PDB file of C-alpha atoms in Angstrom:
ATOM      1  CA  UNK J 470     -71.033 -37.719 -41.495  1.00 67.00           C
ATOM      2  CA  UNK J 471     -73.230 -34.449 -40.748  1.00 76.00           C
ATOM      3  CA  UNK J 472     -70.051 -32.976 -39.778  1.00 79.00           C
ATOM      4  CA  UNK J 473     -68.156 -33.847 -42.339  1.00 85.00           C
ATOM      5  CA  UNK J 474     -70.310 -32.744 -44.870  1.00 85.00           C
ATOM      6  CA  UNK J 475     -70.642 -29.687 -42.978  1.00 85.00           C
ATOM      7  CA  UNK J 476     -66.752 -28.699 -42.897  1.00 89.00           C
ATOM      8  CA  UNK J 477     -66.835 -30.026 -46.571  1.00 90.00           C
ATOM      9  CA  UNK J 478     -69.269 -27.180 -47.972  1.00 90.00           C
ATOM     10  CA  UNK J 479     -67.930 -24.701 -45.400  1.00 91.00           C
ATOM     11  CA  UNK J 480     -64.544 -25.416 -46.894  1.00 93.00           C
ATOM     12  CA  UNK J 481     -64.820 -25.298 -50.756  1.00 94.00           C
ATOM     13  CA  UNK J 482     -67.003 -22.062 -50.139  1.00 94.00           C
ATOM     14  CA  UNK J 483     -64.561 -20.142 -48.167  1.00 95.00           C
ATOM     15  CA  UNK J 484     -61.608 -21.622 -50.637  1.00 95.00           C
ATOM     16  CA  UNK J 485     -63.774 -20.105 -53.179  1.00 96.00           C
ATOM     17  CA  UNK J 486     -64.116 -16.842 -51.558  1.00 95.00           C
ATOM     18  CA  UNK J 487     -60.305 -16.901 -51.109  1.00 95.00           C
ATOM     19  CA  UNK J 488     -60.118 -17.664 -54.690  1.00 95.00           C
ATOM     20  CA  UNK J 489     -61.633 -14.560 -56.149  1.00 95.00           C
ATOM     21  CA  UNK J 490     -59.847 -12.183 -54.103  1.00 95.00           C
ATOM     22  CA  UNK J 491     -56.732 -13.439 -54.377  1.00 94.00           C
ATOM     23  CA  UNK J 492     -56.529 -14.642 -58.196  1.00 92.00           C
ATOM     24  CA  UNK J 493     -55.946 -10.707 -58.996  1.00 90.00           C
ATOM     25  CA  UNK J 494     -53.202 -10.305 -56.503  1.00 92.00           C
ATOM     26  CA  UNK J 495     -51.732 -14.029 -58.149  1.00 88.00           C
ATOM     27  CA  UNK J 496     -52.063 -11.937 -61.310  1.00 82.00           C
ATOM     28  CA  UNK J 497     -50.611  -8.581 -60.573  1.00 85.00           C
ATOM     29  CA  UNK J 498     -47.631 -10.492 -58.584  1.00 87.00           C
ATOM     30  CA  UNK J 499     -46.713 -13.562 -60.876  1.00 77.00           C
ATOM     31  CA  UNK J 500     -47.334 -11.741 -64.406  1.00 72.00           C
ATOM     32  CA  UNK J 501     -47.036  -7.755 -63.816  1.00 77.00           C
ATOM     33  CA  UNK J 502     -44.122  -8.744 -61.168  1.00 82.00           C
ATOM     34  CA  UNK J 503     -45.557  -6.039 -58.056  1.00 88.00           C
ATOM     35  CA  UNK J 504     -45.692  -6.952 -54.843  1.00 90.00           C
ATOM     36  CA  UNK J 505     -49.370  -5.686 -54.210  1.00 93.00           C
ATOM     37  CA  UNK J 506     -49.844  -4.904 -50.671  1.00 93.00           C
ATOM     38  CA  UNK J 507     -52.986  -2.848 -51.423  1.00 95.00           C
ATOM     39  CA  UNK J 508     -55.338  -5.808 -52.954  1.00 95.00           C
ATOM     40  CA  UNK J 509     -56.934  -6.052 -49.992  1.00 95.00           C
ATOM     41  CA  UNK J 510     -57.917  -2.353 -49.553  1.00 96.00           C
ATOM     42  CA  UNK J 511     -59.754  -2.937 -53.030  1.00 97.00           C
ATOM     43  CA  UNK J 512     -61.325  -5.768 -51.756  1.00 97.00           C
ATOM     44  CA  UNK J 513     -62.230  -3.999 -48.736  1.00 96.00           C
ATOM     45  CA  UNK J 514     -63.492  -0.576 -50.969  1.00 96.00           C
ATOM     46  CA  UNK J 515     -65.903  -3.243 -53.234  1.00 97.00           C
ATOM     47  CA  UNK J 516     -67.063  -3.900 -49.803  1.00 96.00           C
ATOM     48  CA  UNK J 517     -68.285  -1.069 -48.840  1.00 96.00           C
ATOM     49  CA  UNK J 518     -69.643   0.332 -51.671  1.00 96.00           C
ATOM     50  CA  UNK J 519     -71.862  -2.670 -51.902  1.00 97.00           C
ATOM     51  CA  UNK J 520     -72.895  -2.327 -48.434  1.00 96.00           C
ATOM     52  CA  UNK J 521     -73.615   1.600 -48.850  1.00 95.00           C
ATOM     53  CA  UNK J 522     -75.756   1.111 -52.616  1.00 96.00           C
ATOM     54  CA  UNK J 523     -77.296  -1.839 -50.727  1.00 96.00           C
ATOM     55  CA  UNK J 524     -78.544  -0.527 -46.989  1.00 94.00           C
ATOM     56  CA  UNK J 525     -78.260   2.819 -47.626  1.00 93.00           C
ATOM     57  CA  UNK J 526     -79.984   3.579 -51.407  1.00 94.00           C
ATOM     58  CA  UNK J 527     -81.998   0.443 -51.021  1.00 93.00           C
ATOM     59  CA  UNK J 528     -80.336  -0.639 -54.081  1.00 95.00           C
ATOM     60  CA  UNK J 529     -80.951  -4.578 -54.777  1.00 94.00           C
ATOM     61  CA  UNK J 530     -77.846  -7.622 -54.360  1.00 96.00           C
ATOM     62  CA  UNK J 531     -76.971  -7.488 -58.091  1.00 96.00           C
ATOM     63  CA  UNK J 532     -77.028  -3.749 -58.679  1.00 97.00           C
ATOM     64  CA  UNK J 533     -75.134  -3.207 -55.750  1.00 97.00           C
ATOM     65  CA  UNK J 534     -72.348  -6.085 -56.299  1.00 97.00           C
ATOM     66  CA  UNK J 535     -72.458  -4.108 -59.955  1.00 97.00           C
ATOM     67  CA  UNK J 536     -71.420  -1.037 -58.514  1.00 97.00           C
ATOM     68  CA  UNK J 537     -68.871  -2.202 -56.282  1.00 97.00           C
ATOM     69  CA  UNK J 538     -66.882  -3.799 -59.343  1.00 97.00           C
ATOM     70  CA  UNK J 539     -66.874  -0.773 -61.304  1.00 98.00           C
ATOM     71  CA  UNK J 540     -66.678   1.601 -58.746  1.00 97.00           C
ATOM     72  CA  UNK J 541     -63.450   0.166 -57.766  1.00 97.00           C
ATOM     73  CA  UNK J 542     -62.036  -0.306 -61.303  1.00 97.00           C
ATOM     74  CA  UNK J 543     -62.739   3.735 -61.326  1.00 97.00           C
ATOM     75  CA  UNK J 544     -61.085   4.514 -58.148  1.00 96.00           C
ATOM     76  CA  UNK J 545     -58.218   2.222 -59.162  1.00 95.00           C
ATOM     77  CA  UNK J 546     -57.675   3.606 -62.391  1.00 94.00           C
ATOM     78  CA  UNK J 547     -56.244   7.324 -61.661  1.00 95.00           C
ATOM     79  CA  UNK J 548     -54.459   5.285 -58.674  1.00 95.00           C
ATOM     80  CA  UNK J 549     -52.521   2.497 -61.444  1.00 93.00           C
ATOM     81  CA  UNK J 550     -51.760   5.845 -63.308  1.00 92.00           C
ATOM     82  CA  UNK J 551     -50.098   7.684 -61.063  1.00 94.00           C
ATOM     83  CA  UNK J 552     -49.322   5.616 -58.305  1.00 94.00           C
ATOM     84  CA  UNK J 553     -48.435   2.127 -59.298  1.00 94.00           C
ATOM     85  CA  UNK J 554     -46.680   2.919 -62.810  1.00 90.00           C
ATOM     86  CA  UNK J 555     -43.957   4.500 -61.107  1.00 91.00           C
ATOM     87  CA  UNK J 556     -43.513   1.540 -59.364  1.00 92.00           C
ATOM     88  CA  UNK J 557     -43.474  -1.246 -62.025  1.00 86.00           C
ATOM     89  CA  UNK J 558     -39.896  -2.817 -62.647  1.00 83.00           C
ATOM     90  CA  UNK J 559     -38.496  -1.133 -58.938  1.00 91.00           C
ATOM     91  CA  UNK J 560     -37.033  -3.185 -56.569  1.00 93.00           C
ATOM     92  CA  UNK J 561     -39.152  -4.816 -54.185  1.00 92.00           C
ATOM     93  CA  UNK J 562     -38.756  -2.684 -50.951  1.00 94.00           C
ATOM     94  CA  UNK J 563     -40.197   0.126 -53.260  1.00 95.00           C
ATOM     95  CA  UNK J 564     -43.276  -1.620 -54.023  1.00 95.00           C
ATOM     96  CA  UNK J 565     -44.126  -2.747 -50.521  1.00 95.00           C
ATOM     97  CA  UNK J 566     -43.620   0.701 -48.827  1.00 95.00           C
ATOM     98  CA  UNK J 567     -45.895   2.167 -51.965  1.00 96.00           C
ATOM     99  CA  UNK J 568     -48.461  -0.411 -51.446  1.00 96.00           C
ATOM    100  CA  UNK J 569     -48.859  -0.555 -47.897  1.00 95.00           C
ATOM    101  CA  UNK J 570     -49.114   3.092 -47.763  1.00 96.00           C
ATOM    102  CA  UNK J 571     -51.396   2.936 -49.867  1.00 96.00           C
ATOM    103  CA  UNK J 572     -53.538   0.669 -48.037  1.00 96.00           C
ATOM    104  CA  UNK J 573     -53.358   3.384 -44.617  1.00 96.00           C
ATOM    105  CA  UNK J 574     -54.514   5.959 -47.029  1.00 96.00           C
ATOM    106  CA  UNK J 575     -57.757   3.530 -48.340  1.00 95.00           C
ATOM    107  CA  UNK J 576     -58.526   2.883 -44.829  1.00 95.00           C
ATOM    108  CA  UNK J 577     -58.454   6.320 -43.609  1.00 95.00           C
ATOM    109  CA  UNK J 578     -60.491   7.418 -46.024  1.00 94.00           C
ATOM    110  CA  UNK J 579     -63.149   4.790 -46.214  1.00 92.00           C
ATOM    111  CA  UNK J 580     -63.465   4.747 -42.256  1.00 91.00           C
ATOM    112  CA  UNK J 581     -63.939   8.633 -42.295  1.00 93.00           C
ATOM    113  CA  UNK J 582     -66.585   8.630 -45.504  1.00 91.00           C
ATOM    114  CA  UNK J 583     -68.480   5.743 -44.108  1.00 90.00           C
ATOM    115  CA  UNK J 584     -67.371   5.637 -40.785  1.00 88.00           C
ATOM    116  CA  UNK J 585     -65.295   2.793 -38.288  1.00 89.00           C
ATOM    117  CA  UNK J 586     -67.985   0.129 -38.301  1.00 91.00           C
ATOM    118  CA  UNK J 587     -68.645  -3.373 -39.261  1.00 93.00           C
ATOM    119  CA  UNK J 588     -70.297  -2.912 -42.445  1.00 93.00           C
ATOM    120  CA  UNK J 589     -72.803  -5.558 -43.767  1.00 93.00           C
ATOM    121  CA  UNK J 590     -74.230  -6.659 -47.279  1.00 95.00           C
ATOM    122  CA  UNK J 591     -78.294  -7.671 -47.164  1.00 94.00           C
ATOM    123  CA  UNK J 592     -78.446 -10.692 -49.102  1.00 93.00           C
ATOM    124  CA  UNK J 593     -81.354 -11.011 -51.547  1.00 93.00           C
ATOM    125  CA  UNK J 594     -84.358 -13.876 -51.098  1.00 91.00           C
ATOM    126  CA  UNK J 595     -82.871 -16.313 -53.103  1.00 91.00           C
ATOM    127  CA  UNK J 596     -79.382 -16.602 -51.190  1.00 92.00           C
ATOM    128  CA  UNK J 597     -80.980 -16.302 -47.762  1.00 89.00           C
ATOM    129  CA  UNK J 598     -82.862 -20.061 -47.696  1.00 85.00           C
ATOM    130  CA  UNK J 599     -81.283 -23.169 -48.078  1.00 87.00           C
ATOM    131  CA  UNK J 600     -81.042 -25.781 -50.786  1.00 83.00           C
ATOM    132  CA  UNK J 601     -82.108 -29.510 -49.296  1.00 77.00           C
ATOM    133  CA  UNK J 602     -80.120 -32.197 -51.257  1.00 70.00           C
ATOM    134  CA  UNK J 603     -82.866 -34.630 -49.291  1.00 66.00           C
ATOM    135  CA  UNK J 604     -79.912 -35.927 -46.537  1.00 63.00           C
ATOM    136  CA  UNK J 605     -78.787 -32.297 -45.569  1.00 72.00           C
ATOM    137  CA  UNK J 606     -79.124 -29.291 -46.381  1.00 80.00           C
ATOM    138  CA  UNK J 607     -76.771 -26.475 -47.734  1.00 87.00           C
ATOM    139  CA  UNK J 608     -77.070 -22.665 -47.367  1.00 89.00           C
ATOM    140  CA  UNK J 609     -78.075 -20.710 -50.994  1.00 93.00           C
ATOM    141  CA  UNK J 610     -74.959 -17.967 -50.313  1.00 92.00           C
ATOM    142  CA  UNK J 611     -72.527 -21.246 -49.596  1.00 92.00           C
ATOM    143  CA  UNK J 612     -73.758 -22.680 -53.353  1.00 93.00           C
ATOM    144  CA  UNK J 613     -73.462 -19.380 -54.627  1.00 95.00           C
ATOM    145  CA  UNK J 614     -69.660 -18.334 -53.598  1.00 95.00           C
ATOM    146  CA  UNK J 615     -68.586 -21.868 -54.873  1.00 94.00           C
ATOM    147  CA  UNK J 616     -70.331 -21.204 -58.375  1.00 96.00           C
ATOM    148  CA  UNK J 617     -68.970 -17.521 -58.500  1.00 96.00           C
ATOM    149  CA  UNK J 618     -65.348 -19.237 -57.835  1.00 95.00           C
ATOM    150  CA  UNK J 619     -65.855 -21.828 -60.895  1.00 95.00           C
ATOM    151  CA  UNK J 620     -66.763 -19.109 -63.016  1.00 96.00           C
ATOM    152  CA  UNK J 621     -64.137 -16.757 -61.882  1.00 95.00           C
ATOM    153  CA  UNK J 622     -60.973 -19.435 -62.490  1.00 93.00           C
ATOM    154  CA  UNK J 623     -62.659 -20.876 -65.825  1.00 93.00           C
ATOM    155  CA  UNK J 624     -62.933 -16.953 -67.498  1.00 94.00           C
ATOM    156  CA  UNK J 625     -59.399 -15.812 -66.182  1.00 91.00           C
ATOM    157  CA  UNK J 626     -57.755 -18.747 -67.505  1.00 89.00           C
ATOM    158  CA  UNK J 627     -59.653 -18.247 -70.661  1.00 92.00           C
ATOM    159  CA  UNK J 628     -58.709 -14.816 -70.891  1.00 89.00           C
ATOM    160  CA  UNK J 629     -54.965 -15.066 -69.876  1.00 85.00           C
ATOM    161  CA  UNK J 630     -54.089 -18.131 -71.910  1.00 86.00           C
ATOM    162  CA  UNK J 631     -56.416 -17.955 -75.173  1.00 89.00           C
ATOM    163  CA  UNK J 632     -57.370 -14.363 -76.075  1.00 91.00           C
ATOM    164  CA  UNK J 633     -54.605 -12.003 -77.937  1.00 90.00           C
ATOM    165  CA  UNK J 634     -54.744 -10.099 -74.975  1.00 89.00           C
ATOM    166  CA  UNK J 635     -53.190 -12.962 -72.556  1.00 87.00           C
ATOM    167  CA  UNK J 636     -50.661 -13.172 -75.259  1.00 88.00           C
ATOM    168  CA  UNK J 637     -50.018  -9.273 -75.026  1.00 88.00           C
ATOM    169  CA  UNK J 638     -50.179  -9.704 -71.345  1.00 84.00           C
ATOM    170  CA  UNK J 639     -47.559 -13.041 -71.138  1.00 79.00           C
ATOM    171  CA  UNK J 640     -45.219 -10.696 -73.864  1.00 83.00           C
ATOM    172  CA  UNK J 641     -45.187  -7.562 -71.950  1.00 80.00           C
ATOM    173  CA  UNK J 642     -44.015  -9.647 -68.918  1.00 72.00           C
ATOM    174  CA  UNK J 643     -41.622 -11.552 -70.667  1.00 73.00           C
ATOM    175  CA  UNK J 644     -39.857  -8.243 -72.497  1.00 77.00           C
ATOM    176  CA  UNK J 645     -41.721  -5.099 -72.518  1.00 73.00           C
ATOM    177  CA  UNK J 646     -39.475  -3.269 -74.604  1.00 78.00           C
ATOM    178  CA  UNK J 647     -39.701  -5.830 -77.089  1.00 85.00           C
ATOM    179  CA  UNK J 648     -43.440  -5.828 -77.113  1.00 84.00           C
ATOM    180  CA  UNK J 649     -43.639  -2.510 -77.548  1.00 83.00           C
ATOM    181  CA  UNK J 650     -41.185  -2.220 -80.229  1.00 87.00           C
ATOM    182  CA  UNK J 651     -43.806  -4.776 -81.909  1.00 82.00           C
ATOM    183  CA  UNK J 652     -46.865  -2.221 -81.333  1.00 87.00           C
ATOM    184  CA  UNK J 653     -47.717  -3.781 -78.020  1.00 86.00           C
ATOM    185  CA  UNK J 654     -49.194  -0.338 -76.286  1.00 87.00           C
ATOM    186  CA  UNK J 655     -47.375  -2.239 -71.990  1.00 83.00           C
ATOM    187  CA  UNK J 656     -49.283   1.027 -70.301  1.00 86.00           C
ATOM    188  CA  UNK J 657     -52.783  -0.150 -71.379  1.00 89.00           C
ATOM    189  CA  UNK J 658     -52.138  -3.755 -71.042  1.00 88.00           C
ATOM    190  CA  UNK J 659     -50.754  -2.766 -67.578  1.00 87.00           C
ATOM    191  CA  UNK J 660     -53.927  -0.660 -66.985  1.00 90.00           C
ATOM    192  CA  UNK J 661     -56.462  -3.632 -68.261  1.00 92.00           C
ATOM    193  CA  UNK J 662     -54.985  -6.165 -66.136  1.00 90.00           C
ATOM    194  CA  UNK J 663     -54.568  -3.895 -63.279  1.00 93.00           C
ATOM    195  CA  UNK J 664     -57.791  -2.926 -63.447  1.00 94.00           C
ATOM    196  CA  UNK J 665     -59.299  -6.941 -63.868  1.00 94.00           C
ATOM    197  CA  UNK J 666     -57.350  -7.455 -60.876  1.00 94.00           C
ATOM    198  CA  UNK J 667     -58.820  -4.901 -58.585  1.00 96.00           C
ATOM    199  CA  UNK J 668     -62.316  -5.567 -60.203  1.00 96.00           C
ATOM    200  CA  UNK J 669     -62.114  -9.463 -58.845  1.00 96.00           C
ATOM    201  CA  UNK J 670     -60.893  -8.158 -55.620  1.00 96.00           C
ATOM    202  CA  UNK J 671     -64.231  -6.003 -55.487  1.00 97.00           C
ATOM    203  CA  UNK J 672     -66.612  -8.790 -56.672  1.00 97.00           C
ATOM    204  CA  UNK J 673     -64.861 -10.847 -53.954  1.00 96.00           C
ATOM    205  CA  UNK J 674     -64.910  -8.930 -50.997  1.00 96.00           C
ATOM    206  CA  UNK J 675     -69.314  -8.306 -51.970  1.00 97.00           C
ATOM    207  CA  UNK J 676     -69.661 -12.738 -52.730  1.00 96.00           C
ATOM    208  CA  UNK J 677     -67.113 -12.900 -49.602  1.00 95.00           C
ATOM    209  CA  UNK J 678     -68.790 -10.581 -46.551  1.00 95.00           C
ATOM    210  CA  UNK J 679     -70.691 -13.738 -45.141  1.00 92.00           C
ATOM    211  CA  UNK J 680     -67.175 -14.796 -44.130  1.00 92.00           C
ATOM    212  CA  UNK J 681     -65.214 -12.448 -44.197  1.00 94.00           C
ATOM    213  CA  UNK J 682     -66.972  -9.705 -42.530  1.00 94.00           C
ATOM    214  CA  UNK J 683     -66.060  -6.253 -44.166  1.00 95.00           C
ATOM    215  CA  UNK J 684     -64.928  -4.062 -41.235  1.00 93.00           C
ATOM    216  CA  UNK J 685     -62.354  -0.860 -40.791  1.00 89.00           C
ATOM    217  CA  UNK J 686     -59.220  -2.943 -40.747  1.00 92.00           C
ATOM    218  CA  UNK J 687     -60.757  -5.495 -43.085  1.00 95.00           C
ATOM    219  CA  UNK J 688     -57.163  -4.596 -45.949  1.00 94.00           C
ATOM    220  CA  UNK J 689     -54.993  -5.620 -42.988  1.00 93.00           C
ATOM    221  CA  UNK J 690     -56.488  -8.118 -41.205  1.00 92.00           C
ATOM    222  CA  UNK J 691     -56.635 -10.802 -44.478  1.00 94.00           C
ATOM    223  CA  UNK J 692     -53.446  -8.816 -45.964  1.00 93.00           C
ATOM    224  CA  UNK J 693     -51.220 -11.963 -45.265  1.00 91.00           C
ATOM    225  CA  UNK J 694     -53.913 -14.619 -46.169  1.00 93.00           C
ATOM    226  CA  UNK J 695     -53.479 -13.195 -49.437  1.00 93.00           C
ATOM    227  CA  UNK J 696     -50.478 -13.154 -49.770  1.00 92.00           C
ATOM    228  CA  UNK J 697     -50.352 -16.474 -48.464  1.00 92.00           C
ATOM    229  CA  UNK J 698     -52.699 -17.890 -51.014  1.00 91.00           C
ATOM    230  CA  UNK J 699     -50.108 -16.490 -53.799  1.00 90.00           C
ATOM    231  CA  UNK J 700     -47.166 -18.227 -52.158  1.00 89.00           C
ATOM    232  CA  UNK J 701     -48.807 -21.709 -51.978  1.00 93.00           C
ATOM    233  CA  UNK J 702     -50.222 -21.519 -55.103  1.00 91.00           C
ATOM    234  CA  UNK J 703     -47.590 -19.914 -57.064  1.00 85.00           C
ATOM    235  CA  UNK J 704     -47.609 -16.382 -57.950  1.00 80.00           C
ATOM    236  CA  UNK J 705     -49.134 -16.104 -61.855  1.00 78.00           C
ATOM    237  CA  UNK J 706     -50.179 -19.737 -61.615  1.00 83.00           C
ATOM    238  CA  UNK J 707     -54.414 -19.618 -61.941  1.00 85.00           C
ATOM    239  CA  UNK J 708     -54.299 -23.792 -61.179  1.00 88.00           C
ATOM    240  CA  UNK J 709     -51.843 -23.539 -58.587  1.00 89.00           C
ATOM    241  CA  UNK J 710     -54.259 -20.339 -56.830  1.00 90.00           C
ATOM    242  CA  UNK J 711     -57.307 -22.743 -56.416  1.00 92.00           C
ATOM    243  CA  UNK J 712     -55.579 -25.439 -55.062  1.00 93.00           C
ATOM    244  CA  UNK J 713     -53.962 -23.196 -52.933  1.00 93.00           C
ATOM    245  CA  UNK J 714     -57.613 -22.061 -51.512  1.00 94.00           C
ATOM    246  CA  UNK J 715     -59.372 -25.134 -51.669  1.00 94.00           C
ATOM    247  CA  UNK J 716     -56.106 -26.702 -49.619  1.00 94.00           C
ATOM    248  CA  UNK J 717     -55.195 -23.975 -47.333  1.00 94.00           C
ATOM    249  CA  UNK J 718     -59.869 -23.391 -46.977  1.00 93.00           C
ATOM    250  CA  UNK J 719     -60.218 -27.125 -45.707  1.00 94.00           C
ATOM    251  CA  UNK J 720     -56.986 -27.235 -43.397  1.00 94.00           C
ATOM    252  CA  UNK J 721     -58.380 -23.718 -42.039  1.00 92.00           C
ATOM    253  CA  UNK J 722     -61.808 -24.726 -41.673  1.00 93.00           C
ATOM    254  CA  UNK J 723     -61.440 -28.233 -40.240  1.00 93.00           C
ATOM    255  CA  UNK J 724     -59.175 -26.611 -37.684  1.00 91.00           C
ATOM    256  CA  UNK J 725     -61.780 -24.274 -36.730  1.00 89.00           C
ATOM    257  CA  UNK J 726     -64.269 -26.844 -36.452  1.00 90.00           C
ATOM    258  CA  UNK J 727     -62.518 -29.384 -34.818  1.00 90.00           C
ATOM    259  CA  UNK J 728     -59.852 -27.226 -32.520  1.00 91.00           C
ATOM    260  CA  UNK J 729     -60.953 -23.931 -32.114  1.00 89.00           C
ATOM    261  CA  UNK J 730     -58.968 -23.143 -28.951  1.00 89.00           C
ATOM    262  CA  UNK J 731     -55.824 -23.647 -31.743  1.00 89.00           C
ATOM    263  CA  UNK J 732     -56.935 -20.689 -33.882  1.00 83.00           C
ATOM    264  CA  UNK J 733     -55.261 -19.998 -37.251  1.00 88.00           C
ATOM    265  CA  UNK J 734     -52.401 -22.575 -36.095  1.00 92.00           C
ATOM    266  CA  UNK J 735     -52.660 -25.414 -38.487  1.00 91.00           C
ATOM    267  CA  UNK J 736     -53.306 -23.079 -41.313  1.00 92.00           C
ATOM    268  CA  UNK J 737     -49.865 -21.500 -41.035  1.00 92.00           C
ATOM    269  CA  UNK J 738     -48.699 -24.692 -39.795  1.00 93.00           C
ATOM    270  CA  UNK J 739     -50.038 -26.029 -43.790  1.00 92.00           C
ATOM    271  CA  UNK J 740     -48.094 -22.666 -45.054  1.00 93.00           C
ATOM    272  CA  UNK J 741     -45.159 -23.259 -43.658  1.00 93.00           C
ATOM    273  CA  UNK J 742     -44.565 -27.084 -44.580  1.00 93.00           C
ATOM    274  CA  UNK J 743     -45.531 -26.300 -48.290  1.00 91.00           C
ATOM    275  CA  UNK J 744     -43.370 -23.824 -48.803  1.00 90.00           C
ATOM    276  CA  UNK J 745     -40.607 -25.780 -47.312  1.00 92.00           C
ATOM    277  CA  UNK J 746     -41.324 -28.250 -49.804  1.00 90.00           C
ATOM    278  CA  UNK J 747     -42.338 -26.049 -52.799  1.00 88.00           C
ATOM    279  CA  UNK J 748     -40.564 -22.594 -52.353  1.00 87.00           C
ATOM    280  CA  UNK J 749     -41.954 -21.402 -55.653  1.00 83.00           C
ATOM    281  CA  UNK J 750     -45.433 -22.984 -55.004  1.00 85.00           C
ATOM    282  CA  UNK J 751     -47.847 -25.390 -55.710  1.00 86.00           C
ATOM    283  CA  UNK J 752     -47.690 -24.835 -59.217  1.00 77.00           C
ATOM    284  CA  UNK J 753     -45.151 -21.460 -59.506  1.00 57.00           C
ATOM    285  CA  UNK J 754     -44.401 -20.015 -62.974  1.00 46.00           C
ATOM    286  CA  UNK J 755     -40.349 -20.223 -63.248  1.00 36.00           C
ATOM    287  CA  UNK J 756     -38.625 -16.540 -63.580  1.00 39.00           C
TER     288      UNK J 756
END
């Protein structure tokens, strides 16, 4: 039972994890319709800005998590301007060769600013210990990642489906010539949503580095889990994204657990049958 409850809270925390950093991409796919091979790079820059406010300036958990969210919604924002709005509406081949260039350019950079090694986030006090529920006990940072990924998927949805500016977002998607004949302004609905994306990204790879360790290749080595997550779930769907992770977390984790000599086999194994059942998805928004 020890074990169980183990993979259990191992599980729903790396799900979580998952969650956060790939609800933007789930955005930026299924409602802004580009293929965003770069997420992960802004994942990866939230990273290590976090580990260079927090190690290096001595900066605490919260300050540094704070900068690493906005200082990748500020490095993101001249890139969404003149990068990515050329690409919105090409064909798909244009957006992956963008993107993924993109993402050689990130990591160049941030290996030669803060150089090509594993780079790690000091957790505060409170998220070191351990919370005893009396029959086990479950680490702080675990309890932590899971709340961070209840309170990421209940704001989103709240934000998408029941503020004007979902409904800006959902018309610019549907027709953006009509919504901006109607005095929708597309470019900074674009820019907002782009920039909420890449801001969850950040705040996910800082609540994330326990496990997934931010290192050089760090936007290429979990590119595909992302994009993964998206598939399963169903790209635009926030519902279908956390069952996604919270699926595609326990398969991965039990497998690690109880097989490790398989490796990442049952997860794709998982990827593979689902998508042969549901090619758009767990819960995939119809185009």
């Amino acid at each position: 039972m020890q074990t169980v409850f183990s993979i259990a809270i191992d599980a729903l925390a790396y799900g979580m994890v998952l969650f956060v950093i790939s609800i933007g991409l789930s955005v930026t796919m299924g409602l802004m319709r580009v293929v965003n091979l770069a997420h992960g790079a802004f994942a990866m820059i939230g990273g290590y800005l976090a580990s260079y406010a927090a190690r290096d300036l001595g900066l605490g958990y919260a300050i540094a998590t704070l900068i690493a969210v906005i200082g990748t919604i500020i490095i993101a924002i001249p890139i969404e301007r003149f990068l990515y709005r050329r690409i919105y509406g090409a064909p798909e081949l244009t957006q992956v060769l963008m993107t993924i260039g993109i993402t050689f350019c990130i990591i160049g950079i941030a290996n030669f600013l803060f150089g090509p090694t594993l780079k790690t986030i000091p957790l505060p006090q409170t998220l070191q210990g351990s919370a005893d529920l009396g029959f086990r006990s479950i680490a702080t940072h675990r309890i932590f990642a899971i709340l961070c990924g209840l309170v990421v998927a209940g704001a989103l949805w709240f934000f998408i489906e029941r503020t004007a500016f979902g409904i800006k977002l959902r018309a610019a998607v549907d027709n953006a010539a009509m919504a901006a004949a109607l005095g929708v302004r597309t470019e900074v609905v674009y820019a907002v949503s782009f920039a909420v994306a890449v801001g969850l990204a950040a705040l996910g790879g800082v609540v994330g580095a326990e496990l997934l360790p931010v290192e050089p290749y760090y936007a290429l080595r979990y590119m595909v889990t992302f994009l993964v997550v998206v598939a399963v779930g169903g790209a635009g769907s926030i519902p279908g994204a956390l069952i996604a992770c919270l699926l595609l977390g326990a398969i991965d984790t039990t497998g690690r657990y109880l097989a490790p000599e398989y490796g990442e086999f049952f997860f794709y194994l998982a990827v593979i049958l689902i998508v042969t059942i549901f090619p758009r998805g767990l819960a995939g928004r119809l185009k």
